[in-house]
mmCIF file of C-alpha atoms in Angstrom:
data_model
loop_
_atom_site.group_PDB
_atom_site.id
_atom_site.type_symbol
_atom_site.label_atom_id
_atom_site.label_comp_id
_atom_site.label_asym_id
_atom_site.label_seq_id
_atom_site.Cartn_x
_atom_site.Cartn_y
_atom_site.Cartn_z
ATOM 1 C CA MET A 1 -5.346 -38.438 -28.376
ATOM 2 C CA PRO A 2 -2.236 -39.326 -29.706
ATOM 3 C CA ASN A 3 -0.671 -37.033 -32.019
ATOM 4 C CA LYS A 4 0.491 -39.328 -35.253
ATOM 5 C CA ILE A 5 2.466 -38.836 -38.597
ATOM 6 C CA LEU A 6 1.585 -40.118 -41.934
ATOM 7 C CA PHE A 7 4.525 -41.303 -44.525
ATOM 8 C CA VAL A 8 4.415 -41.324 -47.666
ATOM 9 C CA ALA A 9 6.910 -42.666 -50.790
ATOM 10 C CA THR A 10 5.576 -44.299 -54.135
ATOM 11 C CA VAL A 11 7.107 -47.643 -52.624
ATOM 12 C CA ASP A 12 7.083 -49.123 -48.856
ATOM 13 C CA TYR A 13 10.471 -50.891 -49.479
ATOM 14 C CA HIS A 14 11.594 -46.699 -49.402
ATOM 15 C CA PHE A 15 10.925 -46.239 -46.573
ATOM 16 C CA LYS A 16 12.301 -50.299 -45.554
ATOM 17 C CA ALA A 17 15.837 -49.222 -46.795
ATOM 18 C CA PHE A 18 15.833 -45.459 -45.909
ATOM 19 C CA HIS A 19 13.278 -44.429 -43.248
ATOM 20 C CA LEU A 20 12.843 -47.346 -40.854
ATOM 21 C CA PRO A 21 15.231 -45.093 -37.772
ATOM 22 C CA HIS A 22 12.574 -42.562 -38.022
ATOM 23 C CA MET A 23 10.247 -43.951 -37.621
ATOM 24 C CA LYS A 24 11.849 -45.654 -33.996
ATOM 25 C CA TRP A 25 12.088 -42.362 -32.740
ATOM 26 C CA PHE A 26 9.070 -40.885 -33.900
ATOM 27 C CA LYS A 27 6.671 -44.318 -31.476
ATOM 28 C CA GLU A 28 9.683 -43.751 -28.868
ATOM 29 C CA GLN A 29 8.146 -39.905 -28.468
ATOM 30 C CA GLY A 30 5.454 -42.395 -28.468
ATOM 31 C CA TRP A 31 3.348 -40.764 -31.489
ATOM 32 C CA GLU A 32 1.683 -42.630 -33.917
ATOM 33 C CA VAL A 33 3.148 -43.340 -36.752
ATOM 34 C CA HIS A 34 0.843 -44.551 -40.691
ATOM 35 C CA ILE A 35 2.849 -45.701 -43.357
ATOM 36 C CA ALA A 36 0.722 -44.991 -47.352
ATOM 37 C CA ALA A 37 2.885 -46.726 -50.846
ATOM 38 C CA ARG A 38 1.915 -49.006 -53.056
ATOM 39 C CA GLY A 39 3.639 -52.354 -51.620
ATOM 40 C CA LYS A 40 2.736 -55.164 -49.103
ATOM 41 C CA LEU A 41 6.048 -55.723 -47.017
ATOM 42 C CA GLU A 42 5.396 -55.974 -42.592
ATOM 43 C CA LEU A 43 7.086 -53.118 -41.480
ATOM 44 C CA PRO A 44 8.465 -52.539 -37.337
ATOM 45 C CA PHE A 45 6.718 -49.194 -36.091
ATOM 46 C CA VAL A 46 3.997 -49.287 -37.734
ATOM 47 C CA ASP A 47 1.333 -48.338 -36.628
ATOM 48 C CA GLN A 48 -1.540 -48.072 -39.404
ATOM 49 C CA LYS A 49 -0.766 -49.180 -43.576
ATOM 50 C CA TYR A 50 -1.831 -48.581 -46.204
ATOM 51 C CA ASP A 51 -1.304 -50.266 -49.453
ATOM 52 C CA LEU A 52 -1.912 -46.593 -52.692
ATOM 53 C CA PRO A 53 -2.160 -47.966 -56.042
ATOM 54 C CA ILE A 54 0.938 -45.549 -56.676
ATOM 55 C CA ASP A 55 2.902 -46.226 -60.424
ATOM 56 C CA ARG A 56 6.427 -44.573 -60.046
ATOM 57 C CA SER A 57 5.073 -42.702 -64.057
ATOM 58 C CA PRO A 58 3.157 -39.829 -63.442
ATOM 59 C CA PHE A 59 1.530 -39.528 -66.282
ATOM 60 C CA LYS A 60 -1.557 -43.303 -64.721
ATOM 61 C CA ARG A 61 -4.457 -43.571 -64.166
ATOM 62 C CA SER A 62 -3.780 -46.223 -61.388
ATOM 63 C CA ASN A 63 -2.379 -42.260 -59.540
ATOM 64 C CA TRP A 64 -5.849 -40.558 -60.186
ATOM 65 C CA LYS A 65 -6.968 -43.281 -57.453
ATOM 66 C CA ALA A 66 -4.462 -43.323 -55.250
ATOM 67 C CA TYR A 67 -4.334 -39.232 -54.233
ATOM 68 C CA ARG A 68 -7.891 -40.249 -54.165
ATOM 69 C CA GLU A 69 -7.870 -42.631 -51.549
ATOM 70 C CA LEU A 70 -4.873 -40.608 -49.854
ATOM 71 C CA LYS A 71 -6.885 -37.354 -50.155
ATOM 72 C CA GLU A 72 -9.718 -39.480 -47.592
ATOM 73 C CA ILE A 73 -7.057 -40.698 -44.973
ATOM 74 C CA ILE A 74 -5.638 -37.711 -44.823
ATOM 75 C CA ASN A 75 -8.511 -36.386 -43.685
ATOM 76 C CA ALA A 76 -10.000 -39.651 -41.745
ATOM 77 C CA ASN A 77 -6.446 -38.550 -39.105
ATOM 78 C CA LYS A 78 -5.832 -35.134 -38.847
ATOM 79 C CA TYR A 79 -2.167 -36.034 -38.784
ATOM 80 C CA ASN A 80 -0.117 -33.405 -37.239
ATOM 81 C CA ILE A 81 2.815 -34.550 -39.343
ATOM 82 C CA ILE A 82 2.671 -35.388 -42.772
ATOM 83 C CA HIS A 83 6.218 -36.186 -44.296
ATOM 84 C CA CYS A 84 5.947 -37.142 -48.031
ATOM 85 C CA HIS A 85 9.196 -39.291 -50.349
ATOM 86 C CA THR A 86 9.763 -39.502 -54.206
ATOM 87 C CA PRO A 87 8.658 -37.760 -56.702
ATOM 88 C CA VAL A 88 4.140 -38.932 -57.211
ATOM 89 C CA GLY A 89 4.784 -40.238 -53.626
ATOM 90 C CA GLY A 90 5.255 -36.267 -52.653
ATOM 91 C CA ALA A 91 3.187 -34.773 -55.673
ATOM 92 C CA LEU A 92 0.431 -36.659 -54.744
ATOM 93 C CA ALA A 93 1.330 -36.421 -50.677
ATOM 94 C CA ARG A 94 1.115 -32.391 -51.258
ATOM 95 C CA LEU A 95 -2.193 -31.998 -53.282
ATOM 96 C CA ALA A 96 -3.991 -34.267 -51.939
ATOM 97 C CA ALA A 97 -3.089 -32.634 -48.293
ATOM 98 C CA ARG A 98 -4.020 -29.023 -48.986
ATOM 99 C CA GLU A 99 -7.181 -29.132 -46.685
ATOM 100 C CA ALA A 100 -5.504 -30.278 -43.611
ATOM 101 C CA ARG A 101 -2.545 -27.941 -44.124
ATOM 102 C CA LEU A 102 -5.503 -25.505 -43.662
ATOM 103 C CA GLN A 103 -6.156 -26.930 -40.362
ATOM 104 C CA GLY A 104 -2.758 -27.539 -38.699
ATOM 105 C CA THR A 105 -0.841 -30.024 -40.468
ATOM 106 C CA SER A 106 3.572 -29.445 -41.585
ATOM 107 C CA VAL A 107 3.763 -30.556 -45.266
ATOM 108 C CA ILE A 108 7.924 -32.054 -45.021
ATOM 109 C CA TYR A 109 8.899 -32.830 -48.955
ATOM 110 C CA THR A 110 12.426 -34.371 -48.602
ATOM 111 C CA ALA A 111 14.097 -34.399 -52.655
ATOM 112 C CA HIS A 112 16.039 -37.305 -53.100
ATOM 113 C CA GLY A 113 17.963 -35.643 -55.867
ATOM 114 C CA PHE A 114 15.626 -33.259 -58.677
ATOM 115 C CA HIS A 115 14.775 -34.484 -61.989
ATOM 116 C CA PHE A 116 16.319 -31.698 -63.776
ATOM 117 C CA TYR A 117 19.461 -30.588 -63.233
ATOM 118 C CA LYS A 118 22.728 -29.865 -64.027
ATOM 119 C CA ARG A 119 22.609 -31.060 -68.186
ATOM 120 C CA ALA A 120 19.642 -32.127 -67.243
ATOM 121 C CA PRO A 121 17.450 -33.253 -70.568
ATOM 122 C CA LEU A 122 15.304 -30.112 -71.371
ATOM 123 C CA ILE A 123 11.689 -32.833 -70.984
ATOM 124 C CA ASN A 124 12.628 -33.058 -67.162
ATOM 125 C CA TRP A 125 13.666 -29.608 -66.537
ATOM 126 C CA MET A 126 9.541 -29.465 -68.407
ATOM 127 C CA ILE A 127 7.890 -32.156 -66.811
ATOM 128 C CA TYR A 128 9.192 -31.812 -62.816
ATOM 129 C CA TYR A 129 10.581 -28.329 -62.978
ATOM 130 C CA PRO A 130 6.830 -26.393 -63.182
ATOM 131 C CA VAL A 131 5.665 -28.981 -61.048
ATOM 132 C CA GLU A 132 8.202 -29.493 -57.968
ATOM 133 C CA LYS A 133 8.244 -25.336 -58.231
ATOM 134 C CA MET A 134 3.790 -25.056 -58.091
ATOM 135 C CA LEU A 135 4.577 -28.214 -55.289
ATOM 136 C CA ALA A 136 6.230 -26.391 -52.694
ATOM 137 C CA ARG A 137 4.148 -23.318 -52.768
ATOM 138 C CA TYR A 138 2.283 -26.495 -50.547
ATOM 139 C CA THR A 139 4.824 -27.366 -48.183
ATOM 140 C CA ASP A 140 5.587 -25.951 -44.654
ATOM 141 C CA CYS A 141 9.407 -27.285 -45.151
ATOM 142 C CA LEU A 142 11.732 -28.713 -48.404
ATOM 143 C CA ILE A 143 14.094 -31.383 -47.519
ATOM 144 C CA THR A 144 17.042 -31.064 -50.397
ATOM 145 C CA ILE A 145 20.162 -33.584 -49.585
ATOM 146 C CA ASN A 146 22.620 -32.106 -51.576
ATOM 147 C CA GLU A 147 24.278 -28.176 -51.862
ATOM 148 C CA GLU A 148 23.508 -28.336 -55.913
ATOM 149 C CA ASP A 149 19.872 -28.367 -55.419
ATOM 150 C CA TYR A 150 19.941 -26.183 -52.507
ATOM 151 C CA GLN A 151 20.243 -24.197 -53.576
ATOM 152 C CA ARG A 152 18.452 -24.268 -56.923
ATOM 153 C CA ALA A 153 15.432 -24.623 -54.226
ATOM 154 C CA VAL A 154 16.706 -21.006 -53.109
ATOM 155 C CA SER A 155 18.210 -18.710 -56.078
ATOM 156 C CA HIS A 156 14.678 -20.281 -58.173
ATOM 157 C CA ARG A 157 12.344 -18.872 -54.996
ATOM 158 C CA PHE A 158 10.497 -21.931 -54.597
ATOM 159 C CA LYS A 159 8.187 -20.936 -52.563
ATOM 160 C CA ALA A 160 7.896 -24.082 -49.550
ATOM 161 C CA GLY A 161 8.108 -21.708 -46.015
ATOM 162 C CA ARG A 162 11.808 -23.115 -45.791
ATOM 163 C CA ILE A 163 14.038 -25.091 -47.254
ATOM 164 C CA GLU A 164 16.626 -27.036 -45.806
ATOM 165 C CA ARG A 165 20.171 -29.398 -46.282
ATOM 166 C CA VAL A 166 20.064 -32.467 -44.996
ATOM 167 C CA HIS A 167 22.875 -35.404 -45.675
ATOM 168 C CA GLY A 168 21.573 -37.268 -47.461
ATOM 169 C CA VAL A 169 19.474 -39.859 -45.696
ATOM 170 C CA GLY A 170 22.264 -41.576 -44.222
ATOM 171 C CA VAL A 171 25.273 -44.031 -43.472
ATOM 172 C CA ASN A 172 25.079 -46.339 -40.823
ATOM 173 C CA THR A 173 28.854 -46.415 -40.172
ATOM 174 C CA GLU A 174 28.435 -49.199 -37.283
ATOM 175 C CA ARG A 175 26.930 -51.689 -39.913
ATOM 176 C CA PHE A 176 29.422 -50.514 -42.818
ATOM 177 C CA LYS A 177 32.747 -50.808 -41.404
ATOM 178 C CA PRO A 178 36.001 -50.979 -42.579
ATOM 179 C CA VAL A 179 38.049 -55.369 -41.344
ATOM 180 C CA ASP A 180 41.305 -56.498 -40.739
ATOM 181 C CA LEU A 181 43.804 -58.535 -43.161
ATOM 182 C CA ALA A 182 42.447 -61.823 -41.519
ATOM 183 C CA GLN A 183 38.843 -61.201 -42.529
ATOM 184 C CA LYS A 184 39.157 -59.496 -45.664
ATOM 185 C CA LEU A 185 41.173 -62.676 -46.816
ATOM 186 C CA ASP A 186 38.285 -65.173 -44.635
ATOM 187 C CA MET A 187 35.574 -63.337 -46.473
ATOM 188 C CA ARG A 188 36.950 -63.462 -50.094
ATOM 189 C CA THR A 189 37.855 -67.090 -49.401
ATOM 190 C CA LYS A 190 33.946 -67.783 -48.392
ATOM 191 C CA LEU A 191 33.360 -66.308 -51.876
ATOM 192 C CA GLY A 192 35.900 -67.977 -54.116
ATOM 193 C CA PHE A 193 38.188 -64.947 -54.948
ATOM 194 C CA GLN A 194 42.054 -65.178 -54.098
ATOM 195 C CA HIS A 195 44.038 -62.103 -51.477
ATOM 196 C CA ASN A 196 45.904 -61.420 -54.215
ATOM 197 C CA ASP A 197 42.608 -59.722 -56.798
ATOM 198 C CA HIS A 198 42.297 -56.149 -56.887
ATOM 199 C CA LEU A 199 38.513 -56.519 -56.361
ATOM 200 C CA MET A 200 36.569 -54.031 -57.780
ATOM 201 C CA PHE A 201 32.194 -53.468 -56.673
ATOM 202 C CA TYR A 202 28.995 -51.504 -57.756
ATOM 203 C CA ALA A 203 25.702 -52.509 -56.641
ATOM 204 C CA ALA A 204 22.958 -50.563 -58.641
ATOM 205 C CA GLU A 205 19.685 -51.933 -60.141
ATOM 206 C CA PHE A 206 20.932 -52.789 -64.377
ATOM 207 C CA ASN A 207 19.167 -49.820 -65.693
ATOM 208 C CA LYS A 208 19.778 -47.030 -68.434
ATOM 209 C CA ASN A 209 20.711 -44.259 -65.330
ATOM 210 C CA LYS A 210 22.808 -46.606 -63.516
ATOM 211 C CA ASN A 211 25.599 -47.129 -67.218
ATOM 212 C CA GLN A 212 27.813 -50.346 -65.952
ATOM 213 C CA GLN A 213 28.744 -50.537 -70.199
ATOM 214 C CA LEU A 214 30.898 -47.844 -69.379
ATOM 215 C CA LEU A 215 32.625 -50.080 -66.770
ATOM 216 C CA ILE A 216 33.237 -52.992 -68.337
ATOM 217 C CA GLU A 217 34.529 -51.354 -70.632
ATOM 218 C CA ALA A 218 36.999 -49.833 -68.038
ATOM 219 C CA LEU A 219 37.696 -52.786 -67.000
ATOM 220 C CA ALA A 220 38.334 -54.219 -70.668
ATOM 221 C CA ARG A 221 41.459 -51.692 -71.165
ATOM 222 C CA ILE A 222 43.778 -52.608 -68.139
ATOM 223 C CA LYS A 223 42.427 -56.880 -68.521
ATOM 224 C CA HIS A 224 46.326 -57.115 -68.966
ATOM 225 C CA ASP A 225 47.914 -54.423 -67.178
ATOM 226 C CA ALA A 226 45.720 -55.849 -63.836
ATOM 227 C CA PRO A 227 45.775 -59.158 -65.025
ATOM 228 C CA HIS A 228 44.370 -59.991 -60.982
ATOM 229 C CA ALA A 229 41.319 -56.627 -61.329
ATOM 230 C CA LYS A 230 38.014 -58.357 -61.122
ATOM 231 C CA LEU A 231 34.413 -56.582 -61.775
ATOM 232 C CA LEU A 232 31.800 -57.677 -59.194
ATOM 233 C CA LEU A 233 28.425 -55.676 -59.928
ATOM 234 C CA ALA A 234 25.307 -56.284 -57.645
ATOM 235 C CA GLY A 235 21.602 -55.642 -58.603
ATOM 236 C CA VAL A 236 19.481 -56.890 -61.028
ATOM 237 C CA GLY A 237 17.827 -54.486 -64.258
ATOM 238 C CA VAL A 238 16.359 -55.385 -67.003
ATOM 239 C CA LEU A 239 19.913 -54.464 -68.665
ATOM 240 C CA GLU A 240 21.324 -57.141 -66.716
ATOM 241 C CA GLU A 241 21.364 -59.478 -69.659
ATOM 242 C CA SER A 242 23.366 -57.002 -72.245
ATOM 243 C CA CYS A 243 25.400 -55.969 -69.936
ATOM 244 C CA ARG A 244 26.628 -60.057 -69.882
ATOM 245 C CA GLU A 245 27.459 -59.542 -73.369
ATOM 246 C CA LEU A 246 29.092 -56.498 -73.977
ATOM 247 C CA ALA A 247 31.699 -58.663 -71.170
ATOM 248 C CA ASP A 248 31.377 -61.592 -73.921
ATOM 249 C CA ARG A 249 31.580 -58.936 -76.315
ATOM 250 C CA LEU A 250 34.659 -58.159 -74.405
ATOM 251 C CA GLU A 251 36.968 -61.064 -73.561
ATOM 252 C CA ILE A 252 36.560 -60.661 -70.107
ATOM 253 C CA SER A 253 33.403 -62.593 -68.474
ATOM 254 C CA SER A 254 34.912 -64.600 -66.168
ATOM 255 C CA ARG A 255 36.521 -61.447 -64.918
ATOM 256 C CA VAL A 256 32.961 -59.461 -64.277
ATOM 257 C CA PHE A 257 30.900 -60.934 -61.499
ATOM 258 C CA PHE A 258 27.065 -60.437 -61.782
ATOM 259 C CA LEU A 259 26.246 -60.785 -58.032
ATOM 260 C CA GLY A 260 22.471 -60.813 -58.680
ATOM 261 C CA TYR A 261 20.390 -59.116 -55.964
ATOM 262 C CA ARG A 262 22.220 -59.485 -52.141
ATOM 263 C CA ASP A 263 20.657 -58.064 -48.586
ATOM 264 C CA ASP A 264 24.720 -58.966 -47.649
ATOM 265 C CA ILE A 265 27.132 -55.638 -49.151
ATOM 266 C CA ASP A 266 28.315 -54.980 -46.173
ATOM 267 C CA GLN A 267 30.305 -58.033 -46.083
ATOM 268 C CA ILE A 268 31.365 -58.084 -49.816
ATOM 269 C CA LEU A 269 32.348 -54.621 -49.180
ATOM 270 C CA PRO A 270 34.715 -55.047 -47.243
ATOM 271 C CA MET A 271 36.713 -57.265 -48.537
ATOM 272 C CA CYS A 272 37.311 -54.504 -51.764
ATOM 273 C CA ASP A 273 39.773 -52.646 -52.238
ATOM 274 C CA ILE A 274 37.598 -49.948 -54.432
ATOM 275 C CA ALA A 275 34.666 -49.096 -55.805
ATOM 276 C CA VAL A 276 33.468 -47.861 -58.705
ATOM 277 C CA ALA A 277 29.508 -45.836 -59.900
ATOM 278 C CA SER A 278 29.342 -45.096 -63.306
ATOM 279 C CA SER A 279 25.871 -43.515 -62.644
ATOM 280 C CA LEU A 280 24.439 -40.991 -65.167
ATOM 281 C CA ARG A 281 21.763 -39.348 -62.062
ATOM 282 C CA GLU A 282 22.221 -39.083 -58.299
ATOM 283 C CA GLY A 283 21.047 -37.116 -55.822
ATOM 284 C CA LEU A 284 23.571 -38.439 -52.617
ATOM 285 C CA PRO A 285 23.598 -41.957 -52.781
ATOM 286 C CA VAL A 286 24.421 -44.263 -50.429
ATOM 287 C CA ASN A 287 25.753 -46.964 -51.852
ATOM 288 C CA ILE A 288 28.883 -44.222 -52.321
ATOM 289 C CA MET A 289 28.809 -44.067 -48.484
ATOM 290 C CA GLU A 290 28.908 -46.949 -47.799
ATOM 291 C CA ALA A 291 31.262 -47.909 -49.502
ATOM 292 C CA MET A 292 33.268 -44.893 -48.242
ATOM 293 C CA ALA A 293 32.534 -45.854 -44.432
ATOM 294 C CA CYS A 294 34.371 -49.782 -45.111
ATOM 295 C CA GLY A 295 37.506 -46.789 -45.770
ATOM 296 C CA LEU A 296 37.545 -47.956 -49.709
ATOM 297 C CA PRO A 297 38.186 -44.803 -52.126
ATOM 298 C CA VAL A 298 35.944 -44.169 -54.697
ATOM 299 C CA VAL A 299 36.134 -43.733 -58.584
ATOM 300 C CA ALA A 300 33.046 -42.309 -59.525
ATOM 301 C CA SER A 301 31.051 -40.516 -62.507
ATOM 302 C CA SER A 302 30.729 -37.037 -62.807
ATOM 303 C CA ASN A 303 27.097 -36.213 -61.524
ATOM 304 C CA ARG A 304 26.100 -33.838 -58.796
ATOM 305 C CA GLY A 305 25.604 -36.499 -55.951
ATOM 306 C CA HIS A 306 29.135 -37.540 -56.809
ATOM 307 C CA SER A 307 30.297 -34.607 -56.741
ATOM 308 C CA GLU A 308 29.151 -34.182 -53.804
ATOM 309 C CA LEU A 309 30.725 -37.448 -51.537
ATOM 310 C CA VAL A 310 33.825 -38.114 -53.952
ATOM 311 C CA GLN A 311 36.659 -36.131 -53.682
ATOM 312 C CA GLU A 312 39.516 -35.517 -55.949
ATOM 313 C CA SER A 313 42.424 -37.300 -55.444
ATOM 314 C CA VAL A 314 41.493 -37.300 -52.174
ATOM 315 C CA THR A 315 39.047 -40.564 -51.052
ATOM 316 C CA GLY A 316 38.852 -41.099 -55.118
ATOM 317 C CA HIS A 317 38.600 -39.844 -58.472
ATOM 318 C CA VAL A 318 35.420 -38.684 -60.339
ATOM 319 C CA VAL A 319 35.379 -39.021 -64.302
ATOM 320 C CA SER A 320 33.095 -38.512 -67.223
ATOM 321 C CA PRO A 321 30.263 -40.609 -67.659
ATOM 322 C CA LYS A 322 31.051 -41.236 -71.172
ATOM 323 C CA ASP A 323 34.775 -41.698 -70.433
ATOM 324 C CA SER A 324 36.050 -44.628 -69.933
ATOM 325 C CA THR A 325 39.648 -44.730 -71.256
ATOM 326 C CA LEU A 326 39.730 -42.244 -68.290
ATOM 327 C CA LEU A 327 38.251 -44.000 -66.073
ATOM 328 C CA ALA A 328 40.544 -47.505 -66.640
ATOM 329 C CA LYS A 329 43.892 -45.507 -65.854
ATOM 330 C CA GLN A 330 42.573 -44.201 -62.610
ATOM 331 C CA LEU A 331 41.867 -47.428 -61.481
ATOM 332 C CA LEU A 332 44.385 -48.502 -62.564
ATOM 333 C CA GLU A 333 46.355 -45.434 -60.639
ATOM 334 C CA LEU A 334 45.088 -47.349 -57.382
ATOM 335 C CA ILE A 335 44.830 -51.036 -58.375
ATOM 336 C CA ARG A 336 49.136 -50.452 -58.767
ATOM 337 C CA SER A 337 48.951 -48.510 -55.948
ATOM 338 C CA GLU A 338 48.342 -49.608 -51.790
ATOM 339 C CA GLU A 339 49.700 -46.160 -50.277
ATOM 340 C CA LEU A 340 47.619 -45.222 -52.303
ATOM 341 C CA ARG A 341 44.615 -46.741 -51.471
ATOM 342 C CA GLU A 342 46.042 -46.608 -47.736
ATOM 343 C CA GLN A 343 45.491 -42.806 -48.037
ATOM 344 C CA MET A 344 42.256 -41.736 -49.533
ATOM 345 C CA LYS A 345 41.047 -44.220 -46.667
ATOM 346 C CA ILE A 346 41.780 -42.678 -43.982
ATOM 347 C CA GLU A 347 39.515 -39.310 -45.979
ATOM 348 C CA SER A 348 36.817 -41.820 -46.796
ATOM 349 C CA LEU A 349 36.481 -43.474 -43.408
ATOM 350 C CA ARG A 350 36.567 -38.954 -42.556
ATOM 351 C CA ARG A 351 34.653 -37.975 -44.271
ATOM 352 C CA VAL A 352 31.754 -40.393 -44.241
ATOM 353 C CA GLN A 353 31.105 -38.581 -40.788
ATOM 354 C CA THR A 354 28.644 -35.211 -42.090
ATOM 355 C CA TYR A 355 26.945 -38.189 -43.580
ATOM 356 C CA SER A 356 25.728 -41.125 -40.299
ATOM 357 C CA LEU A 357 22.553 -41.325 -39.166
ATOM 358 C CA THR A 358 24.081 -40.371 -35.860
ATOM 359 C CA GLN A 359 24.626 -36.809 -38.381
ATOM 360 C CA VAL A 360 21.517 -37.524 -40.318
ATOM 361 C CA GLY A 361 19.711 -38.263 -37.446
ATOM 362 C CA MET A 362 20.217 -35.126 -35.378
ATOM 363 C CA GLU A 363 19.672 -33.023 -38.815
ATOM 364 C CA LEU A 364 16.138 -34.129 -38.615
ATOM 365 C CA ILE A 365 15.144 -33.802 -35.005
ATOM 366 C CA GLU A 366 15.699 -31.160 -35.348
ATOM 367 C CA ILE A 367 13.333 -30.043 -38.093
ATOM 368 C CA TYR A 368 10.803 -31.592 -36.139
ATOM 369 C CA THR A 369 11.105 -30.356 -33.447
ATOM 370 C CA ARG A 370 10.283 -27.057 -35.261
ATOM 371 C CA TYR A 371 7.025 -29.219 -36.378
ATOM 372 C CA MET A 372 6.102 -31.052 -33.055
ATOM 373 C CA VAL A 373 6.058 -28.152 -31.205
ATOM 374 C CA GLY A 374 4.867 -25.363 -33.529
ATOM 375 C CA ASP A 375 7.836 -23.426 -33.557
ATOM 376 C CA ILE A 376 8.284 -22.068 -36.772
ATOM 377 C CA ASP A 377 9.771 -19.049 -37.243
ATOM 378 C CA GLU A 378 9.686 -17.390 -40.617
ATOM 379 C CA SER A 379 11.980 -14.874 -40.328
ATOM 380 C CA LYS A 380 13.801 -17.523 -40.987
ATOM 381 C CA SER A 381 11.712 -19.584 -44.154
ATOM 382 C CA GLN A 382 14.965 -20.721 -46.565
ATOM 383 C CA HIS A 383 17.308 -20.170 -44.725
ATOM 384 C CA ARG A 384 20.279 -23.776 -44.045
ATOM 385 C CA SER A 385 19.911 -24.567 -40.568
ATOM 386 C CA ALA A 386 22.198 -23.938 -37.948
ATOM 387 C CA TYR A 387 24.555 -27.399 -38.108
ATOM 388 C CA ILE A 388 24.834 -26.532 -42.129
#
């Protein structure tokens, strides 16, 4: 009977976005790979897919149905490992796997950014903190992806079997990489931009957390000092129309480009000059890693994920998510200095190697192998792995 692993998340797109390399690795080891999430995507490296009615809101009644179905799936398949992701998917999986753990199933949970964090709303602490702390006792390995979450889990004595940290979900440095000047100009021409444009790029859903209004306001502040500055916003969402209206009111609609949903970010980032990010909350954002892998300096809002990736005045700048004036000042500095952009490019390319798919893959393989062979040293519980 083959060894089996179950990956669980709220929606199946999560696997396509972040976990295909790890699923492929398990197949190469001869394991059977199952996934459970909401959605009907066809994914490679999957032997069995379960479409469950999991909802992102923890208070939806459909999650109770998803829990019952997931419990039946887990008890019937006798998995060696369950690796769960996302707050709701992770919670349901750990609750549903309680009986299976008694039979030898190992449960791994990756926290892609706790919803309770420094300066988080009180309601987040009231809801998510006690739930995550309670669920830790049903977790053989809790994986965190940034230093703040790691330190909080350790210092607040989350009772997982082990607490580890890996460097995010990994960025594909073969796909996201710098291009030479000729390629850059060719890319710009194809998309209708000029060689002397100063292009700033951000890819994110248009929602309250992503805070694109900050970027639009900052661009408006430098519209006279940087006449060739343009802001490229990729993504869709409920606040897209209000962002368009803001650009109109600030008289910069001709310089803000709403690109919609894109699956060719690797063809857009390298032609740009600066990456920007304005979100209020991030765990360890892939969009910043992709920008760094393309050699772009980054000007980003202050949060735990951005602050961990962007080294102030070395690979870019970190500013308050409410301070469009300072953001505008930092952007103007970079627009005016090609030399500074080049210096930050070198540092971004160096620093991003820590977060590459290769590096993260090795870190996860080290964790997986421990549970594949049953080599769990309890004396090392809640301590870092050797790669940190």
